[in-house]
Coordinates of C-alpha atoms in Angstrom, one line a residue:
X506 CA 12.3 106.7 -51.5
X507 CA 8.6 108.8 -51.6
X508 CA 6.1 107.1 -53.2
X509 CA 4.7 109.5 -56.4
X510 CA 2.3 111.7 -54.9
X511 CA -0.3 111.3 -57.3
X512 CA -0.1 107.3 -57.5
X513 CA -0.2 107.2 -53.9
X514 CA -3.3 109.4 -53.7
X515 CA -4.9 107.6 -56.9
X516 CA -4.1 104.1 -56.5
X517 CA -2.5 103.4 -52.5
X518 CA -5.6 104.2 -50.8
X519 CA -6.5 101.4 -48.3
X520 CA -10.0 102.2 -47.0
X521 CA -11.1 100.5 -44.1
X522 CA -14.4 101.7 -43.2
X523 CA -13.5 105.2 -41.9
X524 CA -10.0 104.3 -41.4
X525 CA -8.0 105.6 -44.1
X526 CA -4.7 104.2 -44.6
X527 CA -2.4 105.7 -47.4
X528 CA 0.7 103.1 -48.2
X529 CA 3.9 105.3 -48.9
X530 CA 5.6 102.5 -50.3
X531 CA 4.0 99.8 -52.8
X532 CA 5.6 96.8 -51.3
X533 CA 6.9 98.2 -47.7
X534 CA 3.7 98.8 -45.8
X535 CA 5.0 101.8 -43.8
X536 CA 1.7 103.4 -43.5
X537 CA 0.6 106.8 -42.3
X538 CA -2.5 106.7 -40.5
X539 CA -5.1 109.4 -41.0
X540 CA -8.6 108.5 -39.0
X541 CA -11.1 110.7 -39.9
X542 CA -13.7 109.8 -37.3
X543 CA -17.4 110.8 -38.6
X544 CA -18.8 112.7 -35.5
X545 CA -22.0 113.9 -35.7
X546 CA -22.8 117.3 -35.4
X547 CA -25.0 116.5 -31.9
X548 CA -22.2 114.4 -30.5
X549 CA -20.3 115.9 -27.6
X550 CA -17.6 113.7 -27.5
X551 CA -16.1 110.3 -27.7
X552 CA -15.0 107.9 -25.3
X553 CA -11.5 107.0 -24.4
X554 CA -12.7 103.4 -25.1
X555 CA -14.2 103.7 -28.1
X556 CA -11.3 106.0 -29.5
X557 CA -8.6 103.2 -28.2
X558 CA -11.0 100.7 -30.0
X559 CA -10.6 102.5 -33.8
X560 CA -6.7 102.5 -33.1
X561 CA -6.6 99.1 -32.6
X562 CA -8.8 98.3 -35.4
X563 CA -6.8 100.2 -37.7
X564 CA -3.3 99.1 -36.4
X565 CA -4.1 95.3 -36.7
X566 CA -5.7 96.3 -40.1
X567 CA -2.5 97.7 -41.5
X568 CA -0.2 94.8 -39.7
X569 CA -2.0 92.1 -41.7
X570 CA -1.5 93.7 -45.0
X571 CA 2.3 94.5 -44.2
X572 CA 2.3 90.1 -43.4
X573 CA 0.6 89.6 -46.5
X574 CA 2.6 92.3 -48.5
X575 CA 6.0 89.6 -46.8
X576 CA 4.6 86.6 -49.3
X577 CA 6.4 87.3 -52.8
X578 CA 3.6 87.1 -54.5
X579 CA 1.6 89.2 -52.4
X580 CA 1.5 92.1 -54.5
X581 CA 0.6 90.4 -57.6
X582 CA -2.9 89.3 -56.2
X583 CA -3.6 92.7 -54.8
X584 CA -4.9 95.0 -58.1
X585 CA -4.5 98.2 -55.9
X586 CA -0.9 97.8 -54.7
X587 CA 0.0 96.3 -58.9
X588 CA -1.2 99.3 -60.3
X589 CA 0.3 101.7 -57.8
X590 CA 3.8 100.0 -58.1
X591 CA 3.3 100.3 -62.0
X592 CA 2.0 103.9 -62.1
X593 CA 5.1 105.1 -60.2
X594 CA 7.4 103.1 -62.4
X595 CA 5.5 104.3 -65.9
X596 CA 5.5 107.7 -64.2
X597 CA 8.9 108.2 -63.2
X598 CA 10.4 106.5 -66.5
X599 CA 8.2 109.5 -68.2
X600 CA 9.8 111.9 -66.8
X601 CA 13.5 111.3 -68.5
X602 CA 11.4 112.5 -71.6
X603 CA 9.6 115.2 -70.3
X604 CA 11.8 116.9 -67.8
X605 CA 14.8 115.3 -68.7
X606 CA 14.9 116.4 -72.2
X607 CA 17.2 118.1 -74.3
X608 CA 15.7 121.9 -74.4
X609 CA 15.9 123.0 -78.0
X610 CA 14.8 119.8 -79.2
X611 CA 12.5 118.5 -77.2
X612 CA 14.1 115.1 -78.1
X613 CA 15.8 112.3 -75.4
X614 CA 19.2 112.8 -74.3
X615 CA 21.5 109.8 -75.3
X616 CA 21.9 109.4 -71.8
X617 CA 21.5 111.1 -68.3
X618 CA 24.0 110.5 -65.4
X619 CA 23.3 111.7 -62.2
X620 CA 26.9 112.4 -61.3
X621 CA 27.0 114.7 -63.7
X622 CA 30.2 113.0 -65.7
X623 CA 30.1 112.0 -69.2
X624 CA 33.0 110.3 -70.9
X625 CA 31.4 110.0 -74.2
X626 CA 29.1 112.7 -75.1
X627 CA 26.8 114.6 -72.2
X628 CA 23.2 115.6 -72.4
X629 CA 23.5 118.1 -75.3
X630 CA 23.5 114.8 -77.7
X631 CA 20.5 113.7 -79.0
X632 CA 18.8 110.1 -80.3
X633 CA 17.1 109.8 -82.8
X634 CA 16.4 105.8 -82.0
X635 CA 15.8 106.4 -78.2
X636 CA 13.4 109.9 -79.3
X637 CA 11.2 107.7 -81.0
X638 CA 10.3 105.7 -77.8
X639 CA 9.9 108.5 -75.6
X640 CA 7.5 110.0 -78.2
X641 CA 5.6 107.3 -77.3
X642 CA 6.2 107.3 -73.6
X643 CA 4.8 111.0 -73.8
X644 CA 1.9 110.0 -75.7
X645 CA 1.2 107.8 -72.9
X646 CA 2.1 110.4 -70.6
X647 CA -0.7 112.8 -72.1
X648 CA -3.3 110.2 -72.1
X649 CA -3.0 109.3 -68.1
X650 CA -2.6 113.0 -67.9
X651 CA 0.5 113.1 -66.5
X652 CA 0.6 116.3 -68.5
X653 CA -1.8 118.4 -70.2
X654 CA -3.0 117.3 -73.6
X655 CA -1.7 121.1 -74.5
X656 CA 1.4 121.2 -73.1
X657 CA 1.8 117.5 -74.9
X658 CA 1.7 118.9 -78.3
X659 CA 3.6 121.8 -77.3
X660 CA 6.3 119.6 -76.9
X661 CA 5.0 117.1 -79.9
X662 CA 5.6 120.3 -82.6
X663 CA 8.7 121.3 -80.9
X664 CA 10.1 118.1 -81.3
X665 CA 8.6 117.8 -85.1
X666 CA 9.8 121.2 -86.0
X667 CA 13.2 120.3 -85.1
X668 CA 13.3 116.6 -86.9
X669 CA 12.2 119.1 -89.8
X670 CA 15.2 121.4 -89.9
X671 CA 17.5 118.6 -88.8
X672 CA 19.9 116.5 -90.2
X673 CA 19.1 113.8 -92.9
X674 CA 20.1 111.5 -95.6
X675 CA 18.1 110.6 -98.0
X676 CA 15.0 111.1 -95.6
X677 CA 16.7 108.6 -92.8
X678 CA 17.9 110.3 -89.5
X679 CA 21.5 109.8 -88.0
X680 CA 21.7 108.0 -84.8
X681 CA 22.5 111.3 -83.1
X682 CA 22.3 115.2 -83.2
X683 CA 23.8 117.9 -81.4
X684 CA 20.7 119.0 -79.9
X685 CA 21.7 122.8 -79.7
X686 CA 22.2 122.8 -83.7
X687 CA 20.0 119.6 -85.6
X688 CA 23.8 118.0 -87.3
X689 CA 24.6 115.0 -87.1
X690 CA 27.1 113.7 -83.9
X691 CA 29.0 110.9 -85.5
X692 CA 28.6 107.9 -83.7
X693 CA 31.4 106.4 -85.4
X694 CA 34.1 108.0 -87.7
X695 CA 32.2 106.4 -91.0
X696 CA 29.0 106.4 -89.2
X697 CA 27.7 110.1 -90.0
X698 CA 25.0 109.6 -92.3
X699 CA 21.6 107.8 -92.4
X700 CA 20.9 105.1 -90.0
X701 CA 17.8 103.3 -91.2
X702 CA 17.1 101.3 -88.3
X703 CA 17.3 104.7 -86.0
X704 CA 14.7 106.1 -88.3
X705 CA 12.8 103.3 -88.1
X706 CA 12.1 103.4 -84.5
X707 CA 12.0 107.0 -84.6
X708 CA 9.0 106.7 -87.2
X709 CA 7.4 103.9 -85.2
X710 CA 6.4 106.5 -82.6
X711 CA 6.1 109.3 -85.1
X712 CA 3.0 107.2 -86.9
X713 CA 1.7 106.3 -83.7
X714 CA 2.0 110.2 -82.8
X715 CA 0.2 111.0 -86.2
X716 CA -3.2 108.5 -85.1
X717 CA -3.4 110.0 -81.8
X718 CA -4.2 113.6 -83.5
X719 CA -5.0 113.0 -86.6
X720 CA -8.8 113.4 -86.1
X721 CA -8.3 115.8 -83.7
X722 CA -8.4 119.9 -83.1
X723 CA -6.8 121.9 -85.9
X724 CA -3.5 122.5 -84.6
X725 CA -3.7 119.0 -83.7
X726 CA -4.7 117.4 -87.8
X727 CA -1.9 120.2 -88.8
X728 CA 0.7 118.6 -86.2
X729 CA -0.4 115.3 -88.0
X730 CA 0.1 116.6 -91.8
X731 CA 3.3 117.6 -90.9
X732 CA 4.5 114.1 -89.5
X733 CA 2.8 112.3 -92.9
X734 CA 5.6 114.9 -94.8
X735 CA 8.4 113.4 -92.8
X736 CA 7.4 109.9 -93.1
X737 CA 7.0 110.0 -96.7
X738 CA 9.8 111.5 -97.4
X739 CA 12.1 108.7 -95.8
X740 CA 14.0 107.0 -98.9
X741 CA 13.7 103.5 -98.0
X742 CA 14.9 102.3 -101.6
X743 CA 18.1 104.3 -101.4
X744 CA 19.3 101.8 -99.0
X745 CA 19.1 98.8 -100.8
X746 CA 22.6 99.8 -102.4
X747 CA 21.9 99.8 -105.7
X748 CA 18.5 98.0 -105.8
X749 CA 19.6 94.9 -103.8
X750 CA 16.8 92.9 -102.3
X751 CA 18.2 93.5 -98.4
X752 CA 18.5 97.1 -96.8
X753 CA 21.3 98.2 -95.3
X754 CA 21.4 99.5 -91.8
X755 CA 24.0 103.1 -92.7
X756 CA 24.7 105.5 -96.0
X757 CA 26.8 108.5 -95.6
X758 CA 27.6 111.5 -98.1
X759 CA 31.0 110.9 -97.1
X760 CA 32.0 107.7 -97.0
X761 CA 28.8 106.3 -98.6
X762 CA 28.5 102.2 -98.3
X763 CA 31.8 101.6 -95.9
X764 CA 29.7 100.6 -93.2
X765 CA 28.7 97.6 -95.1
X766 CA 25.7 96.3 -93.1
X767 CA 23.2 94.5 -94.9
X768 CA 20.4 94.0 -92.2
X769 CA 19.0 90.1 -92.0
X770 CA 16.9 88.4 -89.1
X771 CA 16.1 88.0 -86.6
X772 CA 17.1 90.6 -84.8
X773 CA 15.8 93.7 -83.4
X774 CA 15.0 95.4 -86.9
X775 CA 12.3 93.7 -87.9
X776 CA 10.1 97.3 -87.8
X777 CA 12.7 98.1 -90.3
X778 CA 11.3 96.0 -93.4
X779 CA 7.5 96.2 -92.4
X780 CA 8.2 100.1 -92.4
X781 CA 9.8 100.5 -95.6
X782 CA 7.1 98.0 -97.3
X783 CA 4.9 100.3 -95.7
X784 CA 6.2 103.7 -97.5
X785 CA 3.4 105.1 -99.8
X786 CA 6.1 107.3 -101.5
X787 CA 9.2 105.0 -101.3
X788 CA 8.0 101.5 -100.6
X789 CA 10.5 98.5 -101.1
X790 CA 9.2 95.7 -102.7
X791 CA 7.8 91.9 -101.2
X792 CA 11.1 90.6 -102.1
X793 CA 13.4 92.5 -99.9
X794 CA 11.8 91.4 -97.1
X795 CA 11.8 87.6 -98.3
X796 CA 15.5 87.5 -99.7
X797 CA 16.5 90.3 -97.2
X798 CA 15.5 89.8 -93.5
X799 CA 14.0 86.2 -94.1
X800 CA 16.7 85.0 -96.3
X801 CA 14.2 82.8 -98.4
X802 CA 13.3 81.2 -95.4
X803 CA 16.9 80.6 -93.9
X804 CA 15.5 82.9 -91.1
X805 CA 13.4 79.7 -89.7
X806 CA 15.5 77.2 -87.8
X807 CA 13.4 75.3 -84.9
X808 CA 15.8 74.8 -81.5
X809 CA 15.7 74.5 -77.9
X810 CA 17.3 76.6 -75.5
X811 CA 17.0 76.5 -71.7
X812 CA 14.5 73.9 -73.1
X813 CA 12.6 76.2 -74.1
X814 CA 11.1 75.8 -77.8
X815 CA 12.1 78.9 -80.5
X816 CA 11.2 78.9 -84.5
X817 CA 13.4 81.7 -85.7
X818 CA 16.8 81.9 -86.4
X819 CA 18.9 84.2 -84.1
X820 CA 22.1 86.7 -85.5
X821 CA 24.8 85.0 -84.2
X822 CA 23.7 83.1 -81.0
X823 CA 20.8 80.6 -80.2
X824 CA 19.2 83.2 -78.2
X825 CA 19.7 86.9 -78.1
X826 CA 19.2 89.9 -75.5
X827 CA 15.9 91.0 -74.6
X828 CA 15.8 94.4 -76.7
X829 CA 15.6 92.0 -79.8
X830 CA 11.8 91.1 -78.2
X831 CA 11.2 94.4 -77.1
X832 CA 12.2 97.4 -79.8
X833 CA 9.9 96.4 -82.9
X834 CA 7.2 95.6 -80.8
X835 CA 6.5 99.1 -79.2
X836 CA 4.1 100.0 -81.7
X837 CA 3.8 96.5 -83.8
X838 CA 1.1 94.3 -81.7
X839 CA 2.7 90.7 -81.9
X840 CA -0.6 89.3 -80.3
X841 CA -2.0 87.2 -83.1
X842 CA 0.9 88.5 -85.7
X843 CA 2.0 85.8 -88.1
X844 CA 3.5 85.4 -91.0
X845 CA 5.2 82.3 -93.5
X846 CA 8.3 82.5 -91.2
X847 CA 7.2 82.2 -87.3
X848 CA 3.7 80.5 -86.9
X849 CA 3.2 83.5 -83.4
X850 CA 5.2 86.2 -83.4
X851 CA 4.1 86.4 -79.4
X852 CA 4.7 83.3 -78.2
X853 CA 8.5 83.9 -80.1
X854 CA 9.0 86.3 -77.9
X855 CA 7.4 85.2 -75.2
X856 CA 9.7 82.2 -75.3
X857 CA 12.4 84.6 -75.7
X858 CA 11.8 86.1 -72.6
X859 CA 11.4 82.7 -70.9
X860 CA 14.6 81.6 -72.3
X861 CA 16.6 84.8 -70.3
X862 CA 15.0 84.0 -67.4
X863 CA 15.2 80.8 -67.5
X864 CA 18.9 81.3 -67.8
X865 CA 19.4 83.6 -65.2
X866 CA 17.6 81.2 -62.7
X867 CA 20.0 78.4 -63.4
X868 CA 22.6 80.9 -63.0
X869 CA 25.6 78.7 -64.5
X870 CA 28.5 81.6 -63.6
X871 CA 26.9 81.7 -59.9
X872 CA 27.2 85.4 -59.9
X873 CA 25.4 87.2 -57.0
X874 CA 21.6 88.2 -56.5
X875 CA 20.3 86.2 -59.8
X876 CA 16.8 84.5 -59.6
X877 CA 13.5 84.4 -60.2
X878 CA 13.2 88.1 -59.0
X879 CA 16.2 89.6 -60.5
X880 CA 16.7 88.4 -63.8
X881 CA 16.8 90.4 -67.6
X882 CA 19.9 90.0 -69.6
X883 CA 20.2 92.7 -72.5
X884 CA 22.4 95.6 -74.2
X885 CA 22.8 98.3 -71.7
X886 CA 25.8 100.0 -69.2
X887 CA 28.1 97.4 -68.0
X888 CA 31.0 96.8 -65.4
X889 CA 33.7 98.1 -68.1
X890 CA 31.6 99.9 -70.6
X891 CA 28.5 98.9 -72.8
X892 CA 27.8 95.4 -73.5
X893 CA 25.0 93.2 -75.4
X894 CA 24.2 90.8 -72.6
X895 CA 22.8 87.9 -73.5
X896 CA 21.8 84.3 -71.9
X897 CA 24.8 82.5 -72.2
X898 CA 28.1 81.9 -70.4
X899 CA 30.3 84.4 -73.3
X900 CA 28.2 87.5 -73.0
X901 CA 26.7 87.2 -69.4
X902 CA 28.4 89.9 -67.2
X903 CA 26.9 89.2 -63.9
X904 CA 24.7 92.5 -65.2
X905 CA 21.4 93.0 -64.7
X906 CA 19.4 95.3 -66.4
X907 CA 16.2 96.0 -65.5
X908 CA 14.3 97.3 -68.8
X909 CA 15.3 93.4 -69.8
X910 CA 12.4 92.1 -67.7
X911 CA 10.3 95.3 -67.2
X912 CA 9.9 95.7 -71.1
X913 CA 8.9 92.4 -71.4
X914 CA 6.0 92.9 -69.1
X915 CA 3.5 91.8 -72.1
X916 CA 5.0 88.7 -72.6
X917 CA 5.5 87.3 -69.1
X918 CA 3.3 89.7 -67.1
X919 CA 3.6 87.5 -63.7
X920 CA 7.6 87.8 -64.0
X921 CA 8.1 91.0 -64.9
X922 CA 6.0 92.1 -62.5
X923 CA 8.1 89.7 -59.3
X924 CA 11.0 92.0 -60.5
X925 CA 9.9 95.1 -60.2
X926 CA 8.6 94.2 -57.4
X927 CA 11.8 92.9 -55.7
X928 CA 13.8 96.2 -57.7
X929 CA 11.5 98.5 -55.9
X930 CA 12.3 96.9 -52.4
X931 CA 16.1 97.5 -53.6
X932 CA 15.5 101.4 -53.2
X933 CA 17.3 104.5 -53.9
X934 CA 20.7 101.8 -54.9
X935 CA 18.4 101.2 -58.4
X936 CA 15.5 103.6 -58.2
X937 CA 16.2 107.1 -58.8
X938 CA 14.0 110.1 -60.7
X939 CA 13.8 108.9 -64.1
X940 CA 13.2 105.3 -63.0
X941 CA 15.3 102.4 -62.5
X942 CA 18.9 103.2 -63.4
X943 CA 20.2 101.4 -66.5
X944 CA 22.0 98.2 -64.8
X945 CA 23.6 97.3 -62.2
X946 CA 25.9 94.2 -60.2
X947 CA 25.8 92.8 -57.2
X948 CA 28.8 90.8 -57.9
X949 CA 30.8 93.6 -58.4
X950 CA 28.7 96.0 -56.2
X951 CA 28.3 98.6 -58.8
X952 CA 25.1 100.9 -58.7
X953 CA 25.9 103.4 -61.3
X954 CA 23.5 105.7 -61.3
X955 CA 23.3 106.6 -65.1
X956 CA 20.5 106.4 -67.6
X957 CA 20.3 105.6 -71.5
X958 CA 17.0 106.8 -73.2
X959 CA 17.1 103.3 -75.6
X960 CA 16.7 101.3 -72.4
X961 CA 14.0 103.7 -70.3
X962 CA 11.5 104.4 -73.1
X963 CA 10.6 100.8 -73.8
X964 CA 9.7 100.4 -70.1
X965 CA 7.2 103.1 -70.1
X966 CA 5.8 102.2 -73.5
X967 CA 5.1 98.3 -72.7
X968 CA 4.0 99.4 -69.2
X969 CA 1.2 101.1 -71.2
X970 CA 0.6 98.7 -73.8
X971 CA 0.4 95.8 -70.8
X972 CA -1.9 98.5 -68.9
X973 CA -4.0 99.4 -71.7
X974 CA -2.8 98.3 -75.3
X975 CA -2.4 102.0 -76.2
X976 CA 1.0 102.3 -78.2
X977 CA -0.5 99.0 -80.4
X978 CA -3.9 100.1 -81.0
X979 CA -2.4 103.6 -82.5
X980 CA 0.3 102.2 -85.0
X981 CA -1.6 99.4 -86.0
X982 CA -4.7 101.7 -87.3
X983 CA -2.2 103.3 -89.7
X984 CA -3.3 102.7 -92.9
X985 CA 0.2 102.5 -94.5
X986 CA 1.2 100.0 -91.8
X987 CA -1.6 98.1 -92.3
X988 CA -1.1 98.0 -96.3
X989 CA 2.5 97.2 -95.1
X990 CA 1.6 94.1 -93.1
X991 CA -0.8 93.1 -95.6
X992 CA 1.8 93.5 -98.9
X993 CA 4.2 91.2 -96.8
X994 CA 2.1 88.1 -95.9
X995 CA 1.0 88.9 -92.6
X996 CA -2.0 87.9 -90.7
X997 CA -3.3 90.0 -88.0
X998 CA -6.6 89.1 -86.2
X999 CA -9.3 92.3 -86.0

């Protein structure tokens, strides 16, 4: 597995005097040696001796780092070799957006497989959900200049012109398109309408799209206008089923309210509510979110798991999969977010993360390979289909997926960081062009070499946010987000 060109040039360079030696690898040292010996122009030669000397000098150089680089933590205390090793990962995750993407749209694939087989839908099918985080791993892409800033917003009004002609209901996207055409792929028999919470995360990254251009060139301000038409034309209030004080997560044409899924925390859809407070056209009102989501405060219920302290009340278990920290919080900053219901809105998820960790280190079903550097429990690929792994005996798998731990590099940066250290060292078995593969058992020995956009883009886009606070500065400077937060009771520090 070749290190990324460009992060080994940028960040791998180990300079030792006029010994220059470029690391291949983040945490293998197999190093390539390339002296450059500064001769001056009068000098007639070197001796044998004093040649032998640099080699040695730059051999035992190079075999202290590789003994360092064998302490675990070794990579964690060196900046160089941490930024490198995230780089590559940020870089490669990018990529299933950029080159990976579905042509006509310029939107994410559900999913990629590398063996080129797809059961349920290939990658013609589109997500609407999982387009809104690689929007935002592309604009992170742009900035680092992974690609030009014109060939980004090539692909930024391809992608808008198609969300423009494309399928929607009542302003809210479908979970998936056929990217060839704009309508809807069903993702269930009643499920071929709106899905609110879809469009929610799609218009997360949209809004951050709209700050990162909106005071810029012409075409750019123009690209912006015409995202501020989408996002205000997203009927928030139509899903509140008749003016009910709760939204509700699907509406179709067709089958209209069968889906029957009033939306109440927490779980992942907290974006949801703040978003449709936040509408400047279709705004829901205070209450929604306080009856809704919080359930007049039935939402707070103080418990230990792991022994771990949590405040909020989790849908259906005491603890949930990792996405639940992970999917609002790509563009929402929870450092220093608060509101009546969770006193830090970081250290809940922070604990949340702890909690899966936590688990996986005690390991109570023994399976293989689980520890303090392979742990993440979360919805993703599993053994016999898709599952919502979670930290408890009933829905862990023995799976591991790595955008569990790597997403929640924000939280528990330290962590995060030992596993992706340790699922580097794993190789090609879990590394492959678009990034880490989606999951994966040592158990069962089963390395499938598949990708689902919903699980890469939050890796790329918390890698940033850890790196730089990008994806959080941009959504929050929205002004409609910010009247949002403010018309619900939250407090945000400046």
């Amino acid at each position: 597995m070749q290190h990324d060109c460009a992060a080994s040039i940028q960040r791998s360079n180990c300079q030792l005097s006029t010994v220059n030696c470029q690391l291949n690898k983040v945490s293998r040292c197999t190093a390539t040696f390339n002296f450059q010996l500064s001769i001056n122009k009068d000098m007639k030669h070197i001796s044998f001796y004093t040649l032998l000397c640099c080699l040695l000098l730059a051999t035992g150089a190079c075999q202290n780092n590789k003994k360092s680089g064998d302490k675990k933590d070794a990579s964690l205390t060196d900046s160089l070799t941490t930024d490198a090793l995230l780089d590559t990962v940020q870089r490669r995750t990018f990529l299933y957006f950029w080159e990976g993407a579905e042509p006509n749209s310029g939107l994410a694939p559900e999913r990629i497989h590398m063996d080129g087989k797809y059961p349920a839908g290939g990658p013609d099918v589109v997500t609407s959900g999982g387009s809104g985080f690689g929007i935002m791993a592309i604009l992170a892409g742009i900035d680092r200049g992974y690609v030009s800033r014109t060939d980004g917003l090539a692909r930024m009004e391809k992608i808008v012109s198609f969300l423009e002609r494309a399928d929607r209901f009542k302003g809210a996207y479908p979970h998936w398109w056929q990217g060839e055409t704009g309508k809807v792929k069903p993702f269930g028999q009643k499920d071929n309408g709106g899905d609110l919470v879809e469009t929610a995360f799609l218009m997360q990254g949209l809004l951050a799209v709209h700050q990162y251009y909106i005071d810029g060139t012409p075409q750019e301000k123009a690209l912006a206008q015409r995202i501020d038409k989408l996002w205000r034309e997203v009927d928030w209030n139509w899903y509140r089923k008749g003016g009910q004080n709760v939204l509700y997560w699907h509406w179709s044409p067709e089958y209209g309210w069968d889906m029957d899924f009033p939306v109440h925390g927490y779980n992942e859809c907290l974006i949801m509510y703040i978003l449709a407070a936040a509408s400047p056209t279709h705004g829901v009102p205070a209450a929604v979110y306080h009856e809704g989501w919080a359930q007049n405060g039935a939402i707070v219920s103080p418990h230990k798991v792991e022994g771990i302290d949590l405040h909020l009340r989790y849908q259906g278990t005491e603890a949930g999969p990792l996405f639940w920290a992970q999917y609002s919080f790509l563009g929402l900053d929870p450092v220093g977010l608060k509101d009546e219901y969770c006193p830090s809105y970081f250290n809940e998820m922070r604990n949340l993360t702890l909690v899966n960790r936590a688990y996986c280190i005690r390991n109570p079903k023994h399976y293989k390979g689980f520890g303090p550097d392979c742990w993440g429990l979360t919805a993703s690929y599993s053994v016999n289909g898709y599952a919502a792994h979670s930290p408890n005996e009933r829905e862990d798998l023995g799976v591991i997926s790595p955008t569990a731990a790597l997403s929640s590099i924000v939280y528990t940066p330290e962590y995060s960081l030992q596993v992706m250290q340790h699922l580097y060292n794993m190789g090609d078995k879990v590394f492959g062009p678009y990034g880490f593969y989606d999951a994966f058992s040592e158990t069962d020995n089963w390395y499938p070499q598949r990708y689902l956009a919903i699980d890469q883009g939050p890796i790329a886009v918390m890698i940033e946010n850890y790196r730089t606070g990008l994806l959080w500065k941009l959504f929050m400077s929205h002004p409609d987000v910010q009247a949002g937060l403010k018309k619900l009771g939250f407090n945000k520090p400046a």
